[in-house]
PDB file of C-alpha atoms in Angstrom:
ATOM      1  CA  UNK A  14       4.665  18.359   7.197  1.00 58.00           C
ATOM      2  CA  UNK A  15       3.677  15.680   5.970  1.00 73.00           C
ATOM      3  CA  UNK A  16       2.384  14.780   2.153  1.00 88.00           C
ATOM      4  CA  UNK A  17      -0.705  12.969   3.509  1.00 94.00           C
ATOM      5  CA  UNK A  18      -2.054  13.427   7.063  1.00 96.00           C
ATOM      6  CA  UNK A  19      -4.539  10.796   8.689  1.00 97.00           C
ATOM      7  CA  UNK A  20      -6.632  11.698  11.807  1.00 96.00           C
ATOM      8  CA  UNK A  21      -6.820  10.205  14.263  1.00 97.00           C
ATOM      9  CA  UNK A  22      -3.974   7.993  14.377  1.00 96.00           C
ATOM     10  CA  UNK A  23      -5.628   5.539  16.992  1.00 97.00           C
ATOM     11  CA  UNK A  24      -9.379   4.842  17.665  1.00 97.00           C
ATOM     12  CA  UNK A  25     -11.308   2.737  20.044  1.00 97.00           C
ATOM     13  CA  UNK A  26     -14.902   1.980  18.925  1.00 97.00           C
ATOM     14  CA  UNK A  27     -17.846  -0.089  20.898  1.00 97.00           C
ATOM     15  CA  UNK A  28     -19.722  -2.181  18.523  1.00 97.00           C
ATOM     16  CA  UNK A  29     -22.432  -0.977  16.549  1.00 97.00           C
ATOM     17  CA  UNK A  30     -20.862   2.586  16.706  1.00 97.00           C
ATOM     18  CA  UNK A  31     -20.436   5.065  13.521  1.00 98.00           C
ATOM     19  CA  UNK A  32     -16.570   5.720  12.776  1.00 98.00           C
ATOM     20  CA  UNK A  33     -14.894   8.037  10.618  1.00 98.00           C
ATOM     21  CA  UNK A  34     -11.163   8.293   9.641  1.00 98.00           C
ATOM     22  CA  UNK A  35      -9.996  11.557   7.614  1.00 98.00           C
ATOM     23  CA  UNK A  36      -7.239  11.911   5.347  1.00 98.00           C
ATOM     24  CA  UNK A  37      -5.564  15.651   4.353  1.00 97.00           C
ATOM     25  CA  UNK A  38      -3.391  15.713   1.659  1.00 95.00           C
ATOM     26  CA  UNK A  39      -0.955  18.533   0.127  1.00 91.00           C
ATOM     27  CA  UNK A  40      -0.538  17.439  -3.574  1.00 83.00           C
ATOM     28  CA  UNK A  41      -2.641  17.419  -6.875  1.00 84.00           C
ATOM     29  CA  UNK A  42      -3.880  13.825  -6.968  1.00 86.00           C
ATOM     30  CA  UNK A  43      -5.060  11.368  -9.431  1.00 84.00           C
ATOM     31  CA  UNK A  44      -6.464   9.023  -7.401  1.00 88.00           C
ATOM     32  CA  UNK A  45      -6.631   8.179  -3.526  1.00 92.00           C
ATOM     33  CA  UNK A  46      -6.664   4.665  -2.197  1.00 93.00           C
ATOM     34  CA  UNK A  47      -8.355   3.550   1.484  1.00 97.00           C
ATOM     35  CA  UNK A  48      -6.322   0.155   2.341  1.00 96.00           C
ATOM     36  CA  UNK A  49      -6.678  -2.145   5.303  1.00 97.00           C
ATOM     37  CA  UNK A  50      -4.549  -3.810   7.368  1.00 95.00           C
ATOM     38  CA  UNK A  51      -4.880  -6.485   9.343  1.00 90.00           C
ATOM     39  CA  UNK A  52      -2.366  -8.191  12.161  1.00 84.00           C
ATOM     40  CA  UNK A  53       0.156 -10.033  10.176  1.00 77.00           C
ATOM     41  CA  UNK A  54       0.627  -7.940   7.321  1.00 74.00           C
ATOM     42  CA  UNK A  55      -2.095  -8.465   4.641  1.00 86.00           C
ATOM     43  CA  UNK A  56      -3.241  -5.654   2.729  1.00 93.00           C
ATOM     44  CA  UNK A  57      -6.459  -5.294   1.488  1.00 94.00           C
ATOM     45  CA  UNK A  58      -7.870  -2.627  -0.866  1.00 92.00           C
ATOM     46  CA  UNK A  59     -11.037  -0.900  -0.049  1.00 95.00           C
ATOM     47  CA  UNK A  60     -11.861   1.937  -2.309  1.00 94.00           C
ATOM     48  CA  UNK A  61      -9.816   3.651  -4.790  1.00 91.00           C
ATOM     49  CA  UNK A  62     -11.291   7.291  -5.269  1.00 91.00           C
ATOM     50  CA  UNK A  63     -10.707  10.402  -8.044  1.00 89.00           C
ATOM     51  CA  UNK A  64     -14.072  12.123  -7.185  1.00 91.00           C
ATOM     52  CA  UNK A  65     -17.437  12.066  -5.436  1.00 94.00           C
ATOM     53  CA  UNK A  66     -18.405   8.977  -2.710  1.00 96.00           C
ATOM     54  CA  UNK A  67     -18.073   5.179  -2.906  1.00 96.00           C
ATOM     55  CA  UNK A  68     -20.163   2.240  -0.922  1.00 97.00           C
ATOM     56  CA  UNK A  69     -19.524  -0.856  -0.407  1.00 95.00           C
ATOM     57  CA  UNK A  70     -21.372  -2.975   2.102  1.00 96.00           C
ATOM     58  CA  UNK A  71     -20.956  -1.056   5.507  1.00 97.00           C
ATOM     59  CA  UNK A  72     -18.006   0.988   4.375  1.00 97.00           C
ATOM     60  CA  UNK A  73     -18.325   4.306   2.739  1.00 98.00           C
ATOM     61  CA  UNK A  74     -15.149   6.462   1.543  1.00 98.00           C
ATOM     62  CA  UNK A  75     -16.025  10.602   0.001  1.00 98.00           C
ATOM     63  CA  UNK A  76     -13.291  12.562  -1.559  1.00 97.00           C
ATOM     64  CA  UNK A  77     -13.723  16.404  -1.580  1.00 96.00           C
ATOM     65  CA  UNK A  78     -11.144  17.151  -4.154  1.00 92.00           C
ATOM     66  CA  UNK A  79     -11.281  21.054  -3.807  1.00 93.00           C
ATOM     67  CA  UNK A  80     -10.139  20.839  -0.104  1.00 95.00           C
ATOM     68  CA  UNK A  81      -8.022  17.834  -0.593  1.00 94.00           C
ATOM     69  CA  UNK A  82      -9.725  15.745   1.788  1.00 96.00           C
ATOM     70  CA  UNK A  83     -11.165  12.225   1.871  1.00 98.00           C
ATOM     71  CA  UNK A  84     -12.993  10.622   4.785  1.00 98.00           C
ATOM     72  CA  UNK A  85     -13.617   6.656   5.179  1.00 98.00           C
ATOM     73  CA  UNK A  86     -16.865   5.880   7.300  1.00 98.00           C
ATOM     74  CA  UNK A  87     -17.785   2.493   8.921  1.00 98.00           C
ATOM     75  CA  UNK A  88     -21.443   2.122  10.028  1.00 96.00           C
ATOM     76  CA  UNK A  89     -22.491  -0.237  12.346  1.00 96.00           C
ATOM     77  CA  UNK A  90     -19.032  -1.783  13.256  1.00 97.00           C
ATOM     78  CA  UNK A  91     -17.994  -5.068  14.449  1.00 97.00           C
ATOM     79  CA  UNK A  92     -15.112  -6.278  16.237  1.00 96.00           C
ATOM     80  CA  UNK A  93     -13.726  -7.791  12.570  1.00 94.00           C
ATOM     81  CA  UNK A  94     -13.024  -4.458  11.625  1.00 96.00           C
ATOM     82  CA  UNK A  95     -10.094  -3.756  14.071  1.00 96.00           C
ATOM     83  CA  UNK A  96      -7.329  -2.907  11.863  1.00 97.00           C
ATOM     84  CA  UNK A  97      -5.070  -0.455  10.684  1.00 96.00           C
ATOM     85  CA  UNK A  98      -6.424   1.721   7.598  1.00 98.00           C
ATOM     86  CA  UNK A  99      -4.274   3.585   5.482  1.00 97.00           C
ATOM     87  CA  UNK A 100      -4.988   6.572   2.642  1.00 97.00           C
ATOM     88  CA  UNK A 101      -2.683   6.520  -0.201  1.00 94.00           C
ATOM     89  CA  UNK A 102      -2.953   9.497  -2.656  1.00 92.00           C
ATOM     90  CA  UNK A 103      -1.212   8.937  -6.316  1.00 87.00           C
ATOM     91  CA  UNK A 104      -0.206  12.453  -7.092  1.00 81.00           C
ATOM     92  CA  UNK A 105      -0.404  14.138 -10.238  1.00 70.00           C
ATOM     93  CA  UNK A 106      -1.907  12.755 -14.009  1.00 63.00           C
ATOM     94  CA  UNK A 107       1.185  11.332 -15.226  1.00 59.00           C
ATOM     95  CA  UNK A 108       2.299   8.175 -15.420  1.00 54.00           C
ATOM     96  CA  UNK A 109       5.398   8.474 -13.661  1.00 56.00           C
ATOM     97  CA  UNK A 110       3.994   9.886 -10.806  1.00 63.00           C
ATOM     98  CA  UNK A 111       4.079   7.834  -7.195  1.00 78.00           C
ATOM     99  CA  UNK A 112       1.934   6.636  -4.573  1.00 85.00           C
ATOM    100  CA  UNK A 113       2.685   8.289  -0.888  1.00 90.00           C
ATOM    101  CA  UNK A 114       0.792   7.101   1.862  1.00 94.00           C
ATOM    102  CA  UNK A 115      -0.398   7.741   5.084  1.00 95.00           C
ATOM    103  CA  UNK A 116       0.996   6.569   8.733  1.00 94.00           C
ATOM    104  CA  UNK A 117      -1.858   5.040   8.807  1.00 95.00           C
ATOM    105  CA  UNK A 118      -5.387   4.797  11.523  1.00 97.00           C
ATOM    106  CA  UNK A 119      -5.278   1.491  14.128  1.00 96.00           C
ATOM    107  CA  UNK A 120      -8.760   0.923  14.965  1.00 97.00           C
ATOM    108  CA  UNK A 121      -9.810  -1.223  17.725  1.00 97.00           C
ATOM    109  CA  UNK A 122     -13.870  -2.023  17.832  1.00 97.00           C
ATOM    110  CA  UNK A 123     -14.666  -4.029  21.010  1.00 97.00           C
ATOM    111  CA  UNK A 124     -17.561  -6.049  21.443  1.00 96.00           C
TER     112      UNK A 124
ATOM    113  CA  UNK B  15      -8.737 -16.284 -10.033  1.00 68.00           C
ATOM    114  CA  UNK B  16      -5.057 -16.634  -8.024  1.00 78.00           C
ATOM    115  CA  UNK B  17      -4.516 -13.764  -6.163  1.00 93.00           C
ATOM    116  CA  UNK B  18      -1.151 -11.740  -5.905  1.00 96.00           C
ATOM    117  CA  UNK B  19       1.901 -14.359  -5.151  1.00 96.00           C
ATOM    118  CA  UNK B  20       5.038 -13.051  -3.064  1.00 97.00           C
ATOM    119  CA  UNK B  21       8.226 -15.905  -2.242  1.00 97.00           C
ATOM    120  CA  UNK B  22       9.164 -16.118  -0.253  1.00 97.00           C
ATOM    121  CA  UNK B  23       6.878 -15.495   2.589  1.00 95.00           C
ATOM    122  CA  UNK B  24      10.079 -15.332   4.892  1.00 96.00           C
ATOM    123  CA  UNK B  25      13.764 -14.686   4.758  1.00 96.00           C
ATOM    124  CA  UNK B  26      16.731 -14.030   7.420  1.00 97.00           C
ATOM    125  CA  UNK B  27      19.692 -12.617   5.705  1.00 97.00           C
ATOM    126  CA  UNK B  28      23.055 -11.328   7.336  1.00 97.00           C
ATOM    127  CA  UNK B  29      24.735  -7.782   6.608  1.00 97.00           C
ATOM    128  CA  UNK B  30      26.331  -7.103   3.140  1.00 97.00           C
ATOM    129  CA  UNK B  31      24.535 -10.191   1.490  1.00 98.00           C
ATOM    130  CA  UNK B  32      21.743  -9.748  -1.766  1.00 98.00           C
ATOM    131  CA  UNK B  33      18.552 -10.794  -1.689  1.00 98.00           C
ATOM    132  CA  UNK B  34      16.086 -10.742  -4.625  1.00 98.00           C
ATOM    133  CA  UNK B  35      11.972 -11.378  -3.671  1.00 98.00           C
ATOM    134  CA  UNK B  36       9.661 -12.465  -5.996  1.00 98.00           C
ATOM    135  CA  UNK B  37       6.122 -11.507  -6.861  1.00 98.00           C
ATOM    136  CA  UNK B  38       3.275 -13.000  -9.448  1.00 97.00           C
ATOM    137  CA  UNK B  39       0.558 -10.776 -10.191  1.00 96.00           C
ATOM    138  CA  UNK B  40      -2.851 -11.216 -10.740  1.00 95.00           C
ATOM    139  CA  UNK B  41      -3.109 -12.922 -14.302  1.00 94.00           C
ATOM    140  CA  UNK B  42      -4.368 -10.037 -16.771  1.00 92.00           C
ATOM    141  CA  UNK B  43      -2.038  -7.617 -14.292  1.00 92.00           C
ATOM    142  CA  UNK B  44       0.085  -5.747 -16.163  1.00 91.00           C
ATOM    143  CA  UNK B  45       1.441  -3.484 -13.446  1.00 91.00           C
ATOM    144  CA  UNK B  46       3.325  -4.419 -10.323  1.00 94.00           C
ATOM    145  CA  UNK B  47       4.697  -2.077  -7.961  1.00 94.00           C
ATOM    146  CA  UNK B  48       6.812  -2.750  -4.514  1.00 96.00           C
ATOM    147  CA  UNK B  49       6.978  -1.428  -1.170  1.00 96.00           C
ATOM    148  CA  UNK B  50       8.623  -1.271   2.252  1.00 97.00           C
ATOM    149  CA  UNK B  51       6.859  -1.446   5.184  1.00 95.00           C
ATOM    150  CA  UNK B  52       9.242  -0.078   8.742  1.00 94.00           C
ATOM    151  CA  UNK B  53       7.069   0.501  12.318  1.00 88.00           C
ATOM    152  CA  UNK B  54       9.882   4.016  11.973  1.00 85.00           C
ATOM    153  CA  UNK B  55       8.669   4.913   8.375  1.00 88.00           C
ATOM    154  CA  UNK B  56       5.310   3.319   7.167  1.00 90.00           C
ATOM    155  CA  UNK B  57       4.758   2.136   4.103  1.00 93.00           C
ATOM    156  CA  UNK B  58       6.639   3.527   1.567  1.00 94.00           C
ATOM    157  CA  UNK B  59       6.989   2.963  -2.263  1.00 93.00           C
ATOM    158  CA  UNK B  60       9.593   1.380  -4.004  1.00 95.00           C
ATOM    159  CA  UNK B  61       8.985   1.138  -7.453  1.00 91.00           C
ATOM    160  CA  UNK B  62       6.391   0.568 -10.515  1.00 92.00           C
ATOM    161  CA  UNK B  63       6.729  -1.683 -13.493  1.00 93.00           C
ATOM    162  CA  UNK B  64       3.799  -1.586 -16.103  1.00 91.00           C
ATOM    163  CA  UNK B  65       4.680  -3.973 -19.276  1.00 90.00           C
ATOM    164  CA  UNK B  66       8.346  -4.690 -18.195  1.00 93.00           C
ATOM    165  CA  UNK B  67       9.099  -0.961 -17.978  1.00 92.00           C
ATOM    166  CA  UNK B  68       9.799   0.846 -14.772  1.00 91.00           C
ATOM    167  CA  UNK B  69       7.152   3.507 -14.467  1.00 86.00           C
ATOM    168  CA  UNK B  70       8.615   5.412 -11.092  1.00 85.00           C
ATOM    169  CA  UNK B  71      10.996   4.487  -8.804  1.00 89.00           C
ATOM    170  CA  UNK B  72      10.963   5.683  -4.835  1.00 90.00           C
ATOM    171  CA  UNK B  73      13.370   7.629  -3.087  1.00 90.00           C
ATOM    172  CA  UNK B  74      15.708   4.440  -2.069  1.00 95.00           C
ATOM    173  CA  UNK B  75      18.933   4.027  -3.266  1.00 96.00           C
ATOM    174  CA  UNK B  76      20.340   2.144  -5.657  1.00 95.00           C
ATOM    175  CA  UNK B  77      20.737  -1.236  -3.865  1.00 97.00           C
ATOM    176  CA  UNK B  78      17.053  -0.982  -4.577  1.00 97.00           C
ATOM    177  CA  UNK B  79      16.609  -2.136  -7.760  1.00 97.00           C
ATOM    178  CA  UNK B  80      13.521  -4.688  -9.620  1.00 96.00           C
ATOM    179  CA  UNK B  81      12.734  -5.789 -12.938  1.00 97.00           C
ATOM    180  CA  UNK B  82       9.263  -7.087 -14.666  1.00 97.00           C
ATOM    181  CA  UNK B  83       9.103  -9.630 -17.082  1.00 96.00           C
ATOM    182  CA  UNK B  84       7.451 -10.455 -20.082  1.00 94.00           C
ATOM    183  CA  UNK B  85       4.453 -12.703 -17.973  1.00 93.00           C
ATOM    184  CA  UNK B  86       4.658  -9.839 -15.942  1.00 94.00           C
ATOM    185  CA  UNK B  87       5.858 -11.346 -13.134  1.00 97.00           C
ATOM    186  CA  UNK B  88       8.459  -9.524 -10.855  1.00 97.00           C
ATOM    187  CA  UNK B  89      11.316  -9.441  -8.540  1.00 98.00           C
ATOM    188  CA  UNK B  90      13.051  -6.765  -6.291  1.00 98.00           C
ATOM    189  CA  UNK B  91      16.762  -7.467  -5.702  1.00 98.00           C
ATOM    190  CA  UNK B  92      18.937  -5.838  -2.751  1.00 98.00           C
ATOM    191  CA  UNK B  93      22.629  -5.986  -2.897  1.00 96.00           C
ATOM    192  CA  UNK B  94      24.888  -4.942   0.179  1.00 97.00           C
ATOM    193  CA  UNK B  95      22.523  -5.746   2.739  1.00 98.00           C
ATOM    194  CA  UNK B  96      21.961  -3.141   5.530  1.00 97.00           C
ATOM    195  CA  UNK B  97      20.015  -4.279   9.231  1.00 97.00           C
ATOM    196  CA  UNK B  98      18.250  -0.741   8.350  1.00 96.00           C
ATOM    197  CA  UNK B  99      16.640  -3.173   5.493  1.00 97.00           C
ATOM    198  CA  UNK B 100      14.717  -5.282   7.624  1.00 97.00           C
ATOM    199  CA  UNK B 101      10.687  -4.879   6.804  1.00 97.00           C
ATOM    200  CA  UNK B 102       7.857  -6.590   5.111  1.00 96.00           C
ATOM    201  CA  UNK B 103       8.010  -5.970   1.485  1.00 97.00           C
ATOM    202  CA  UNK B 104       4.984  -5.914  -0.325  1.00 96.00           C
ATOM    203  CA  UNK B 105       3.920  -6.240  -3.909  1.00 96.00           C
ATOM    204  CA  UNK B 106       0.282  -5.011  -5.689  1.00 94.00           C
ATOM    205  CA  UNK B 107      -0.585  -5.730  -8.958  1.00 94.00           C
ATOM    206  CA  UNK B 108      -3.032  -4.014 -10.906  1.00 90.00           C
ATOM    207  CA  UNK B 109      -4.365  -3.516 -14.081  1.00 87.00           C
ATOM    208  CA  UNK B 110      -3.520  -0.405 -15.370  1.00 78.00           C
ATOM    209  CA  UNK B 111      -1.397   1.000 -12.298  1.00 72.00           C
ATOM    210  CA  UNK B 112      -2.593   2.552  -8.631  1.00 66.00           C
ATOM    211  CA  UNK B 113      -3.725   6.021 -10.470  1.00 67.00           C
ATOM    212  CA  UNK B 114      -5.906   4.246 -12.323  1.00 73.00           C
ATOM    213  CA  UNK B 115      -7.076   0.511 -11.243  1.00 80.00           C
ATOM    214  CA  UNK B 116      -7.404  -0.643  -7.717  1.00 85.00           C
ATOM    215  CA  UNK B 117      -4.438  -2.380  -6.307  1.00 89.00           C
ATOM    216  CA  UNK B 118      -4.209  -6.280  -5.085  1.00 93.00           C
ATOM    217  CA  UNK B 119      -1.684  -6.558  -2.520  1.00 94.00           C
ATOM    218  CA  UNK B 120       0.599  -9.953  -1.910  1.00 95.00           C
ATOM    219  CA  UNK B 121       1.184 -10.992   1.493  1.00 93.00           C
ATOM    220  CA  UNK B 122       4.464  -9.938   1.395  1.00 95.00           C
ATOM    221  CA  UNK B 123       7.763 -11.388   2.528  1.00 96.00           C
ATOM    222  CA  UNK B 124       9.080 -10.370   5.844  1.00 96.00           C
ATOM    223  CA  UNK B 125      13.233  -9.967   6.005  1.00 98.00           C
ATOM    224  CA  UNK B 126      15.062  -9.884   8.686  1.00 97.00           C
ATOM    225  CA  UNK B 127      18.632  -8.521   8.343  1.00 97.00           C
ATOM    226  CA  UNK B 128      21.180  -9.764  11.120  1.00 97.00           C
TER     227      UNK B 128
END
């Protein structure tokens, strides 16, 4: 099994519909990152999370650390979100601990 | 402000060469950390460096190896080149390190092992 689990590993969307991407994890965290990819490579960092719920813009990421889940939600979405989003937990409080991530969500929005 | 700098952006390599990739971090950055990126594995982690010290390394062997200096730039090296090598490696810089301070990825540089 794996460290962290995303659901559902692909998604098709219409525009202007509400998405939501969950992440599991098995380990005692520090922190846990929602990252997007688009085609081509480039990573892009959307929230980074220890507790409670984060907005920004359209994009809204909650962390539930009790049942070691996090959920990324995209309201009203638009064909420039298709791309791959990835959870990446940093386990444990100590410095020397690692970043494992997630096999990651392709989402396709079509217009 | 620059954003994170990998070089280069693209390299073809044959078996049993070295290779060493380069990454500039976001000025103020004092943490860089690498990873590998496979369509068979996903993204997985390399190593950290946070003020020229490695913080963590993955679960890669030792042909793996990367060093931070003191402008806190960084570079990965691979010795013995394997074609199981061939991915995008990326860098993120941060302030304080991904437990702590978002991360700011590069664009990475794609290898290709032949």
């Amino acid at each position: 099994k794996n460290e962290v689990e995303q659901s559902p590993q692909n998604l098709t969307a219409q525009e202007g519909e509400f998405i939501t991407i969950n992440c599991s994890y098995s380990v005692g965290i520090s922190a846990l990152h929602w990252l997007q990819q688009h085609p081509g490579g480039g990573i892009v960092s959307l929230f980074m999370l220890s507790s409670g719920k984060k907005k920004h813009g359209r994009l809204i990421a909650t962390i539930n650390i009790q049942e070691k889940h996090s959920s990324l939600h995209i309201t009203a979405s638009h064909p420039r979100d298709s791309a791959v989003y990835i959870c990446a937990v940093r386990e444990g409080e100590t410095s020397g601990s690692r970043l494992t991530f997630g096999e990651g969500t392709q989402l396709t929005v079509n217009p | 402000k620059a954003g994170v700098t990998q070089t280069p952006r693209y390299l073809i390599k044959t078996r049993g060469q070295q290779v060493t990739l380069s990454c500039s971090p976001i000025s103020g950055h004092r943490s860089v950390s690498w990873y590998q990126q496979t369509p068979g594995q996903g993204l997985q982690f390399l190593f950290e460096y946070f003020s020229e010290t490695q913080r963590n390394k993955g679960n890669f062997p030792g042909r793996f190896s990367g060093r931070q200096f003191s402008n806190s730039r960084s570079e990965m090296n691979v010795s013995t080149l394997e074609l199981g090598d061939s991915a995008l490696y990326l860098c993120a810089s941060s302030l304080e390190g991904s437990g702590w301070s978002p991360l700011h990825f590069g664009n990475g540089t794609r290898l290709t092992v032949t």
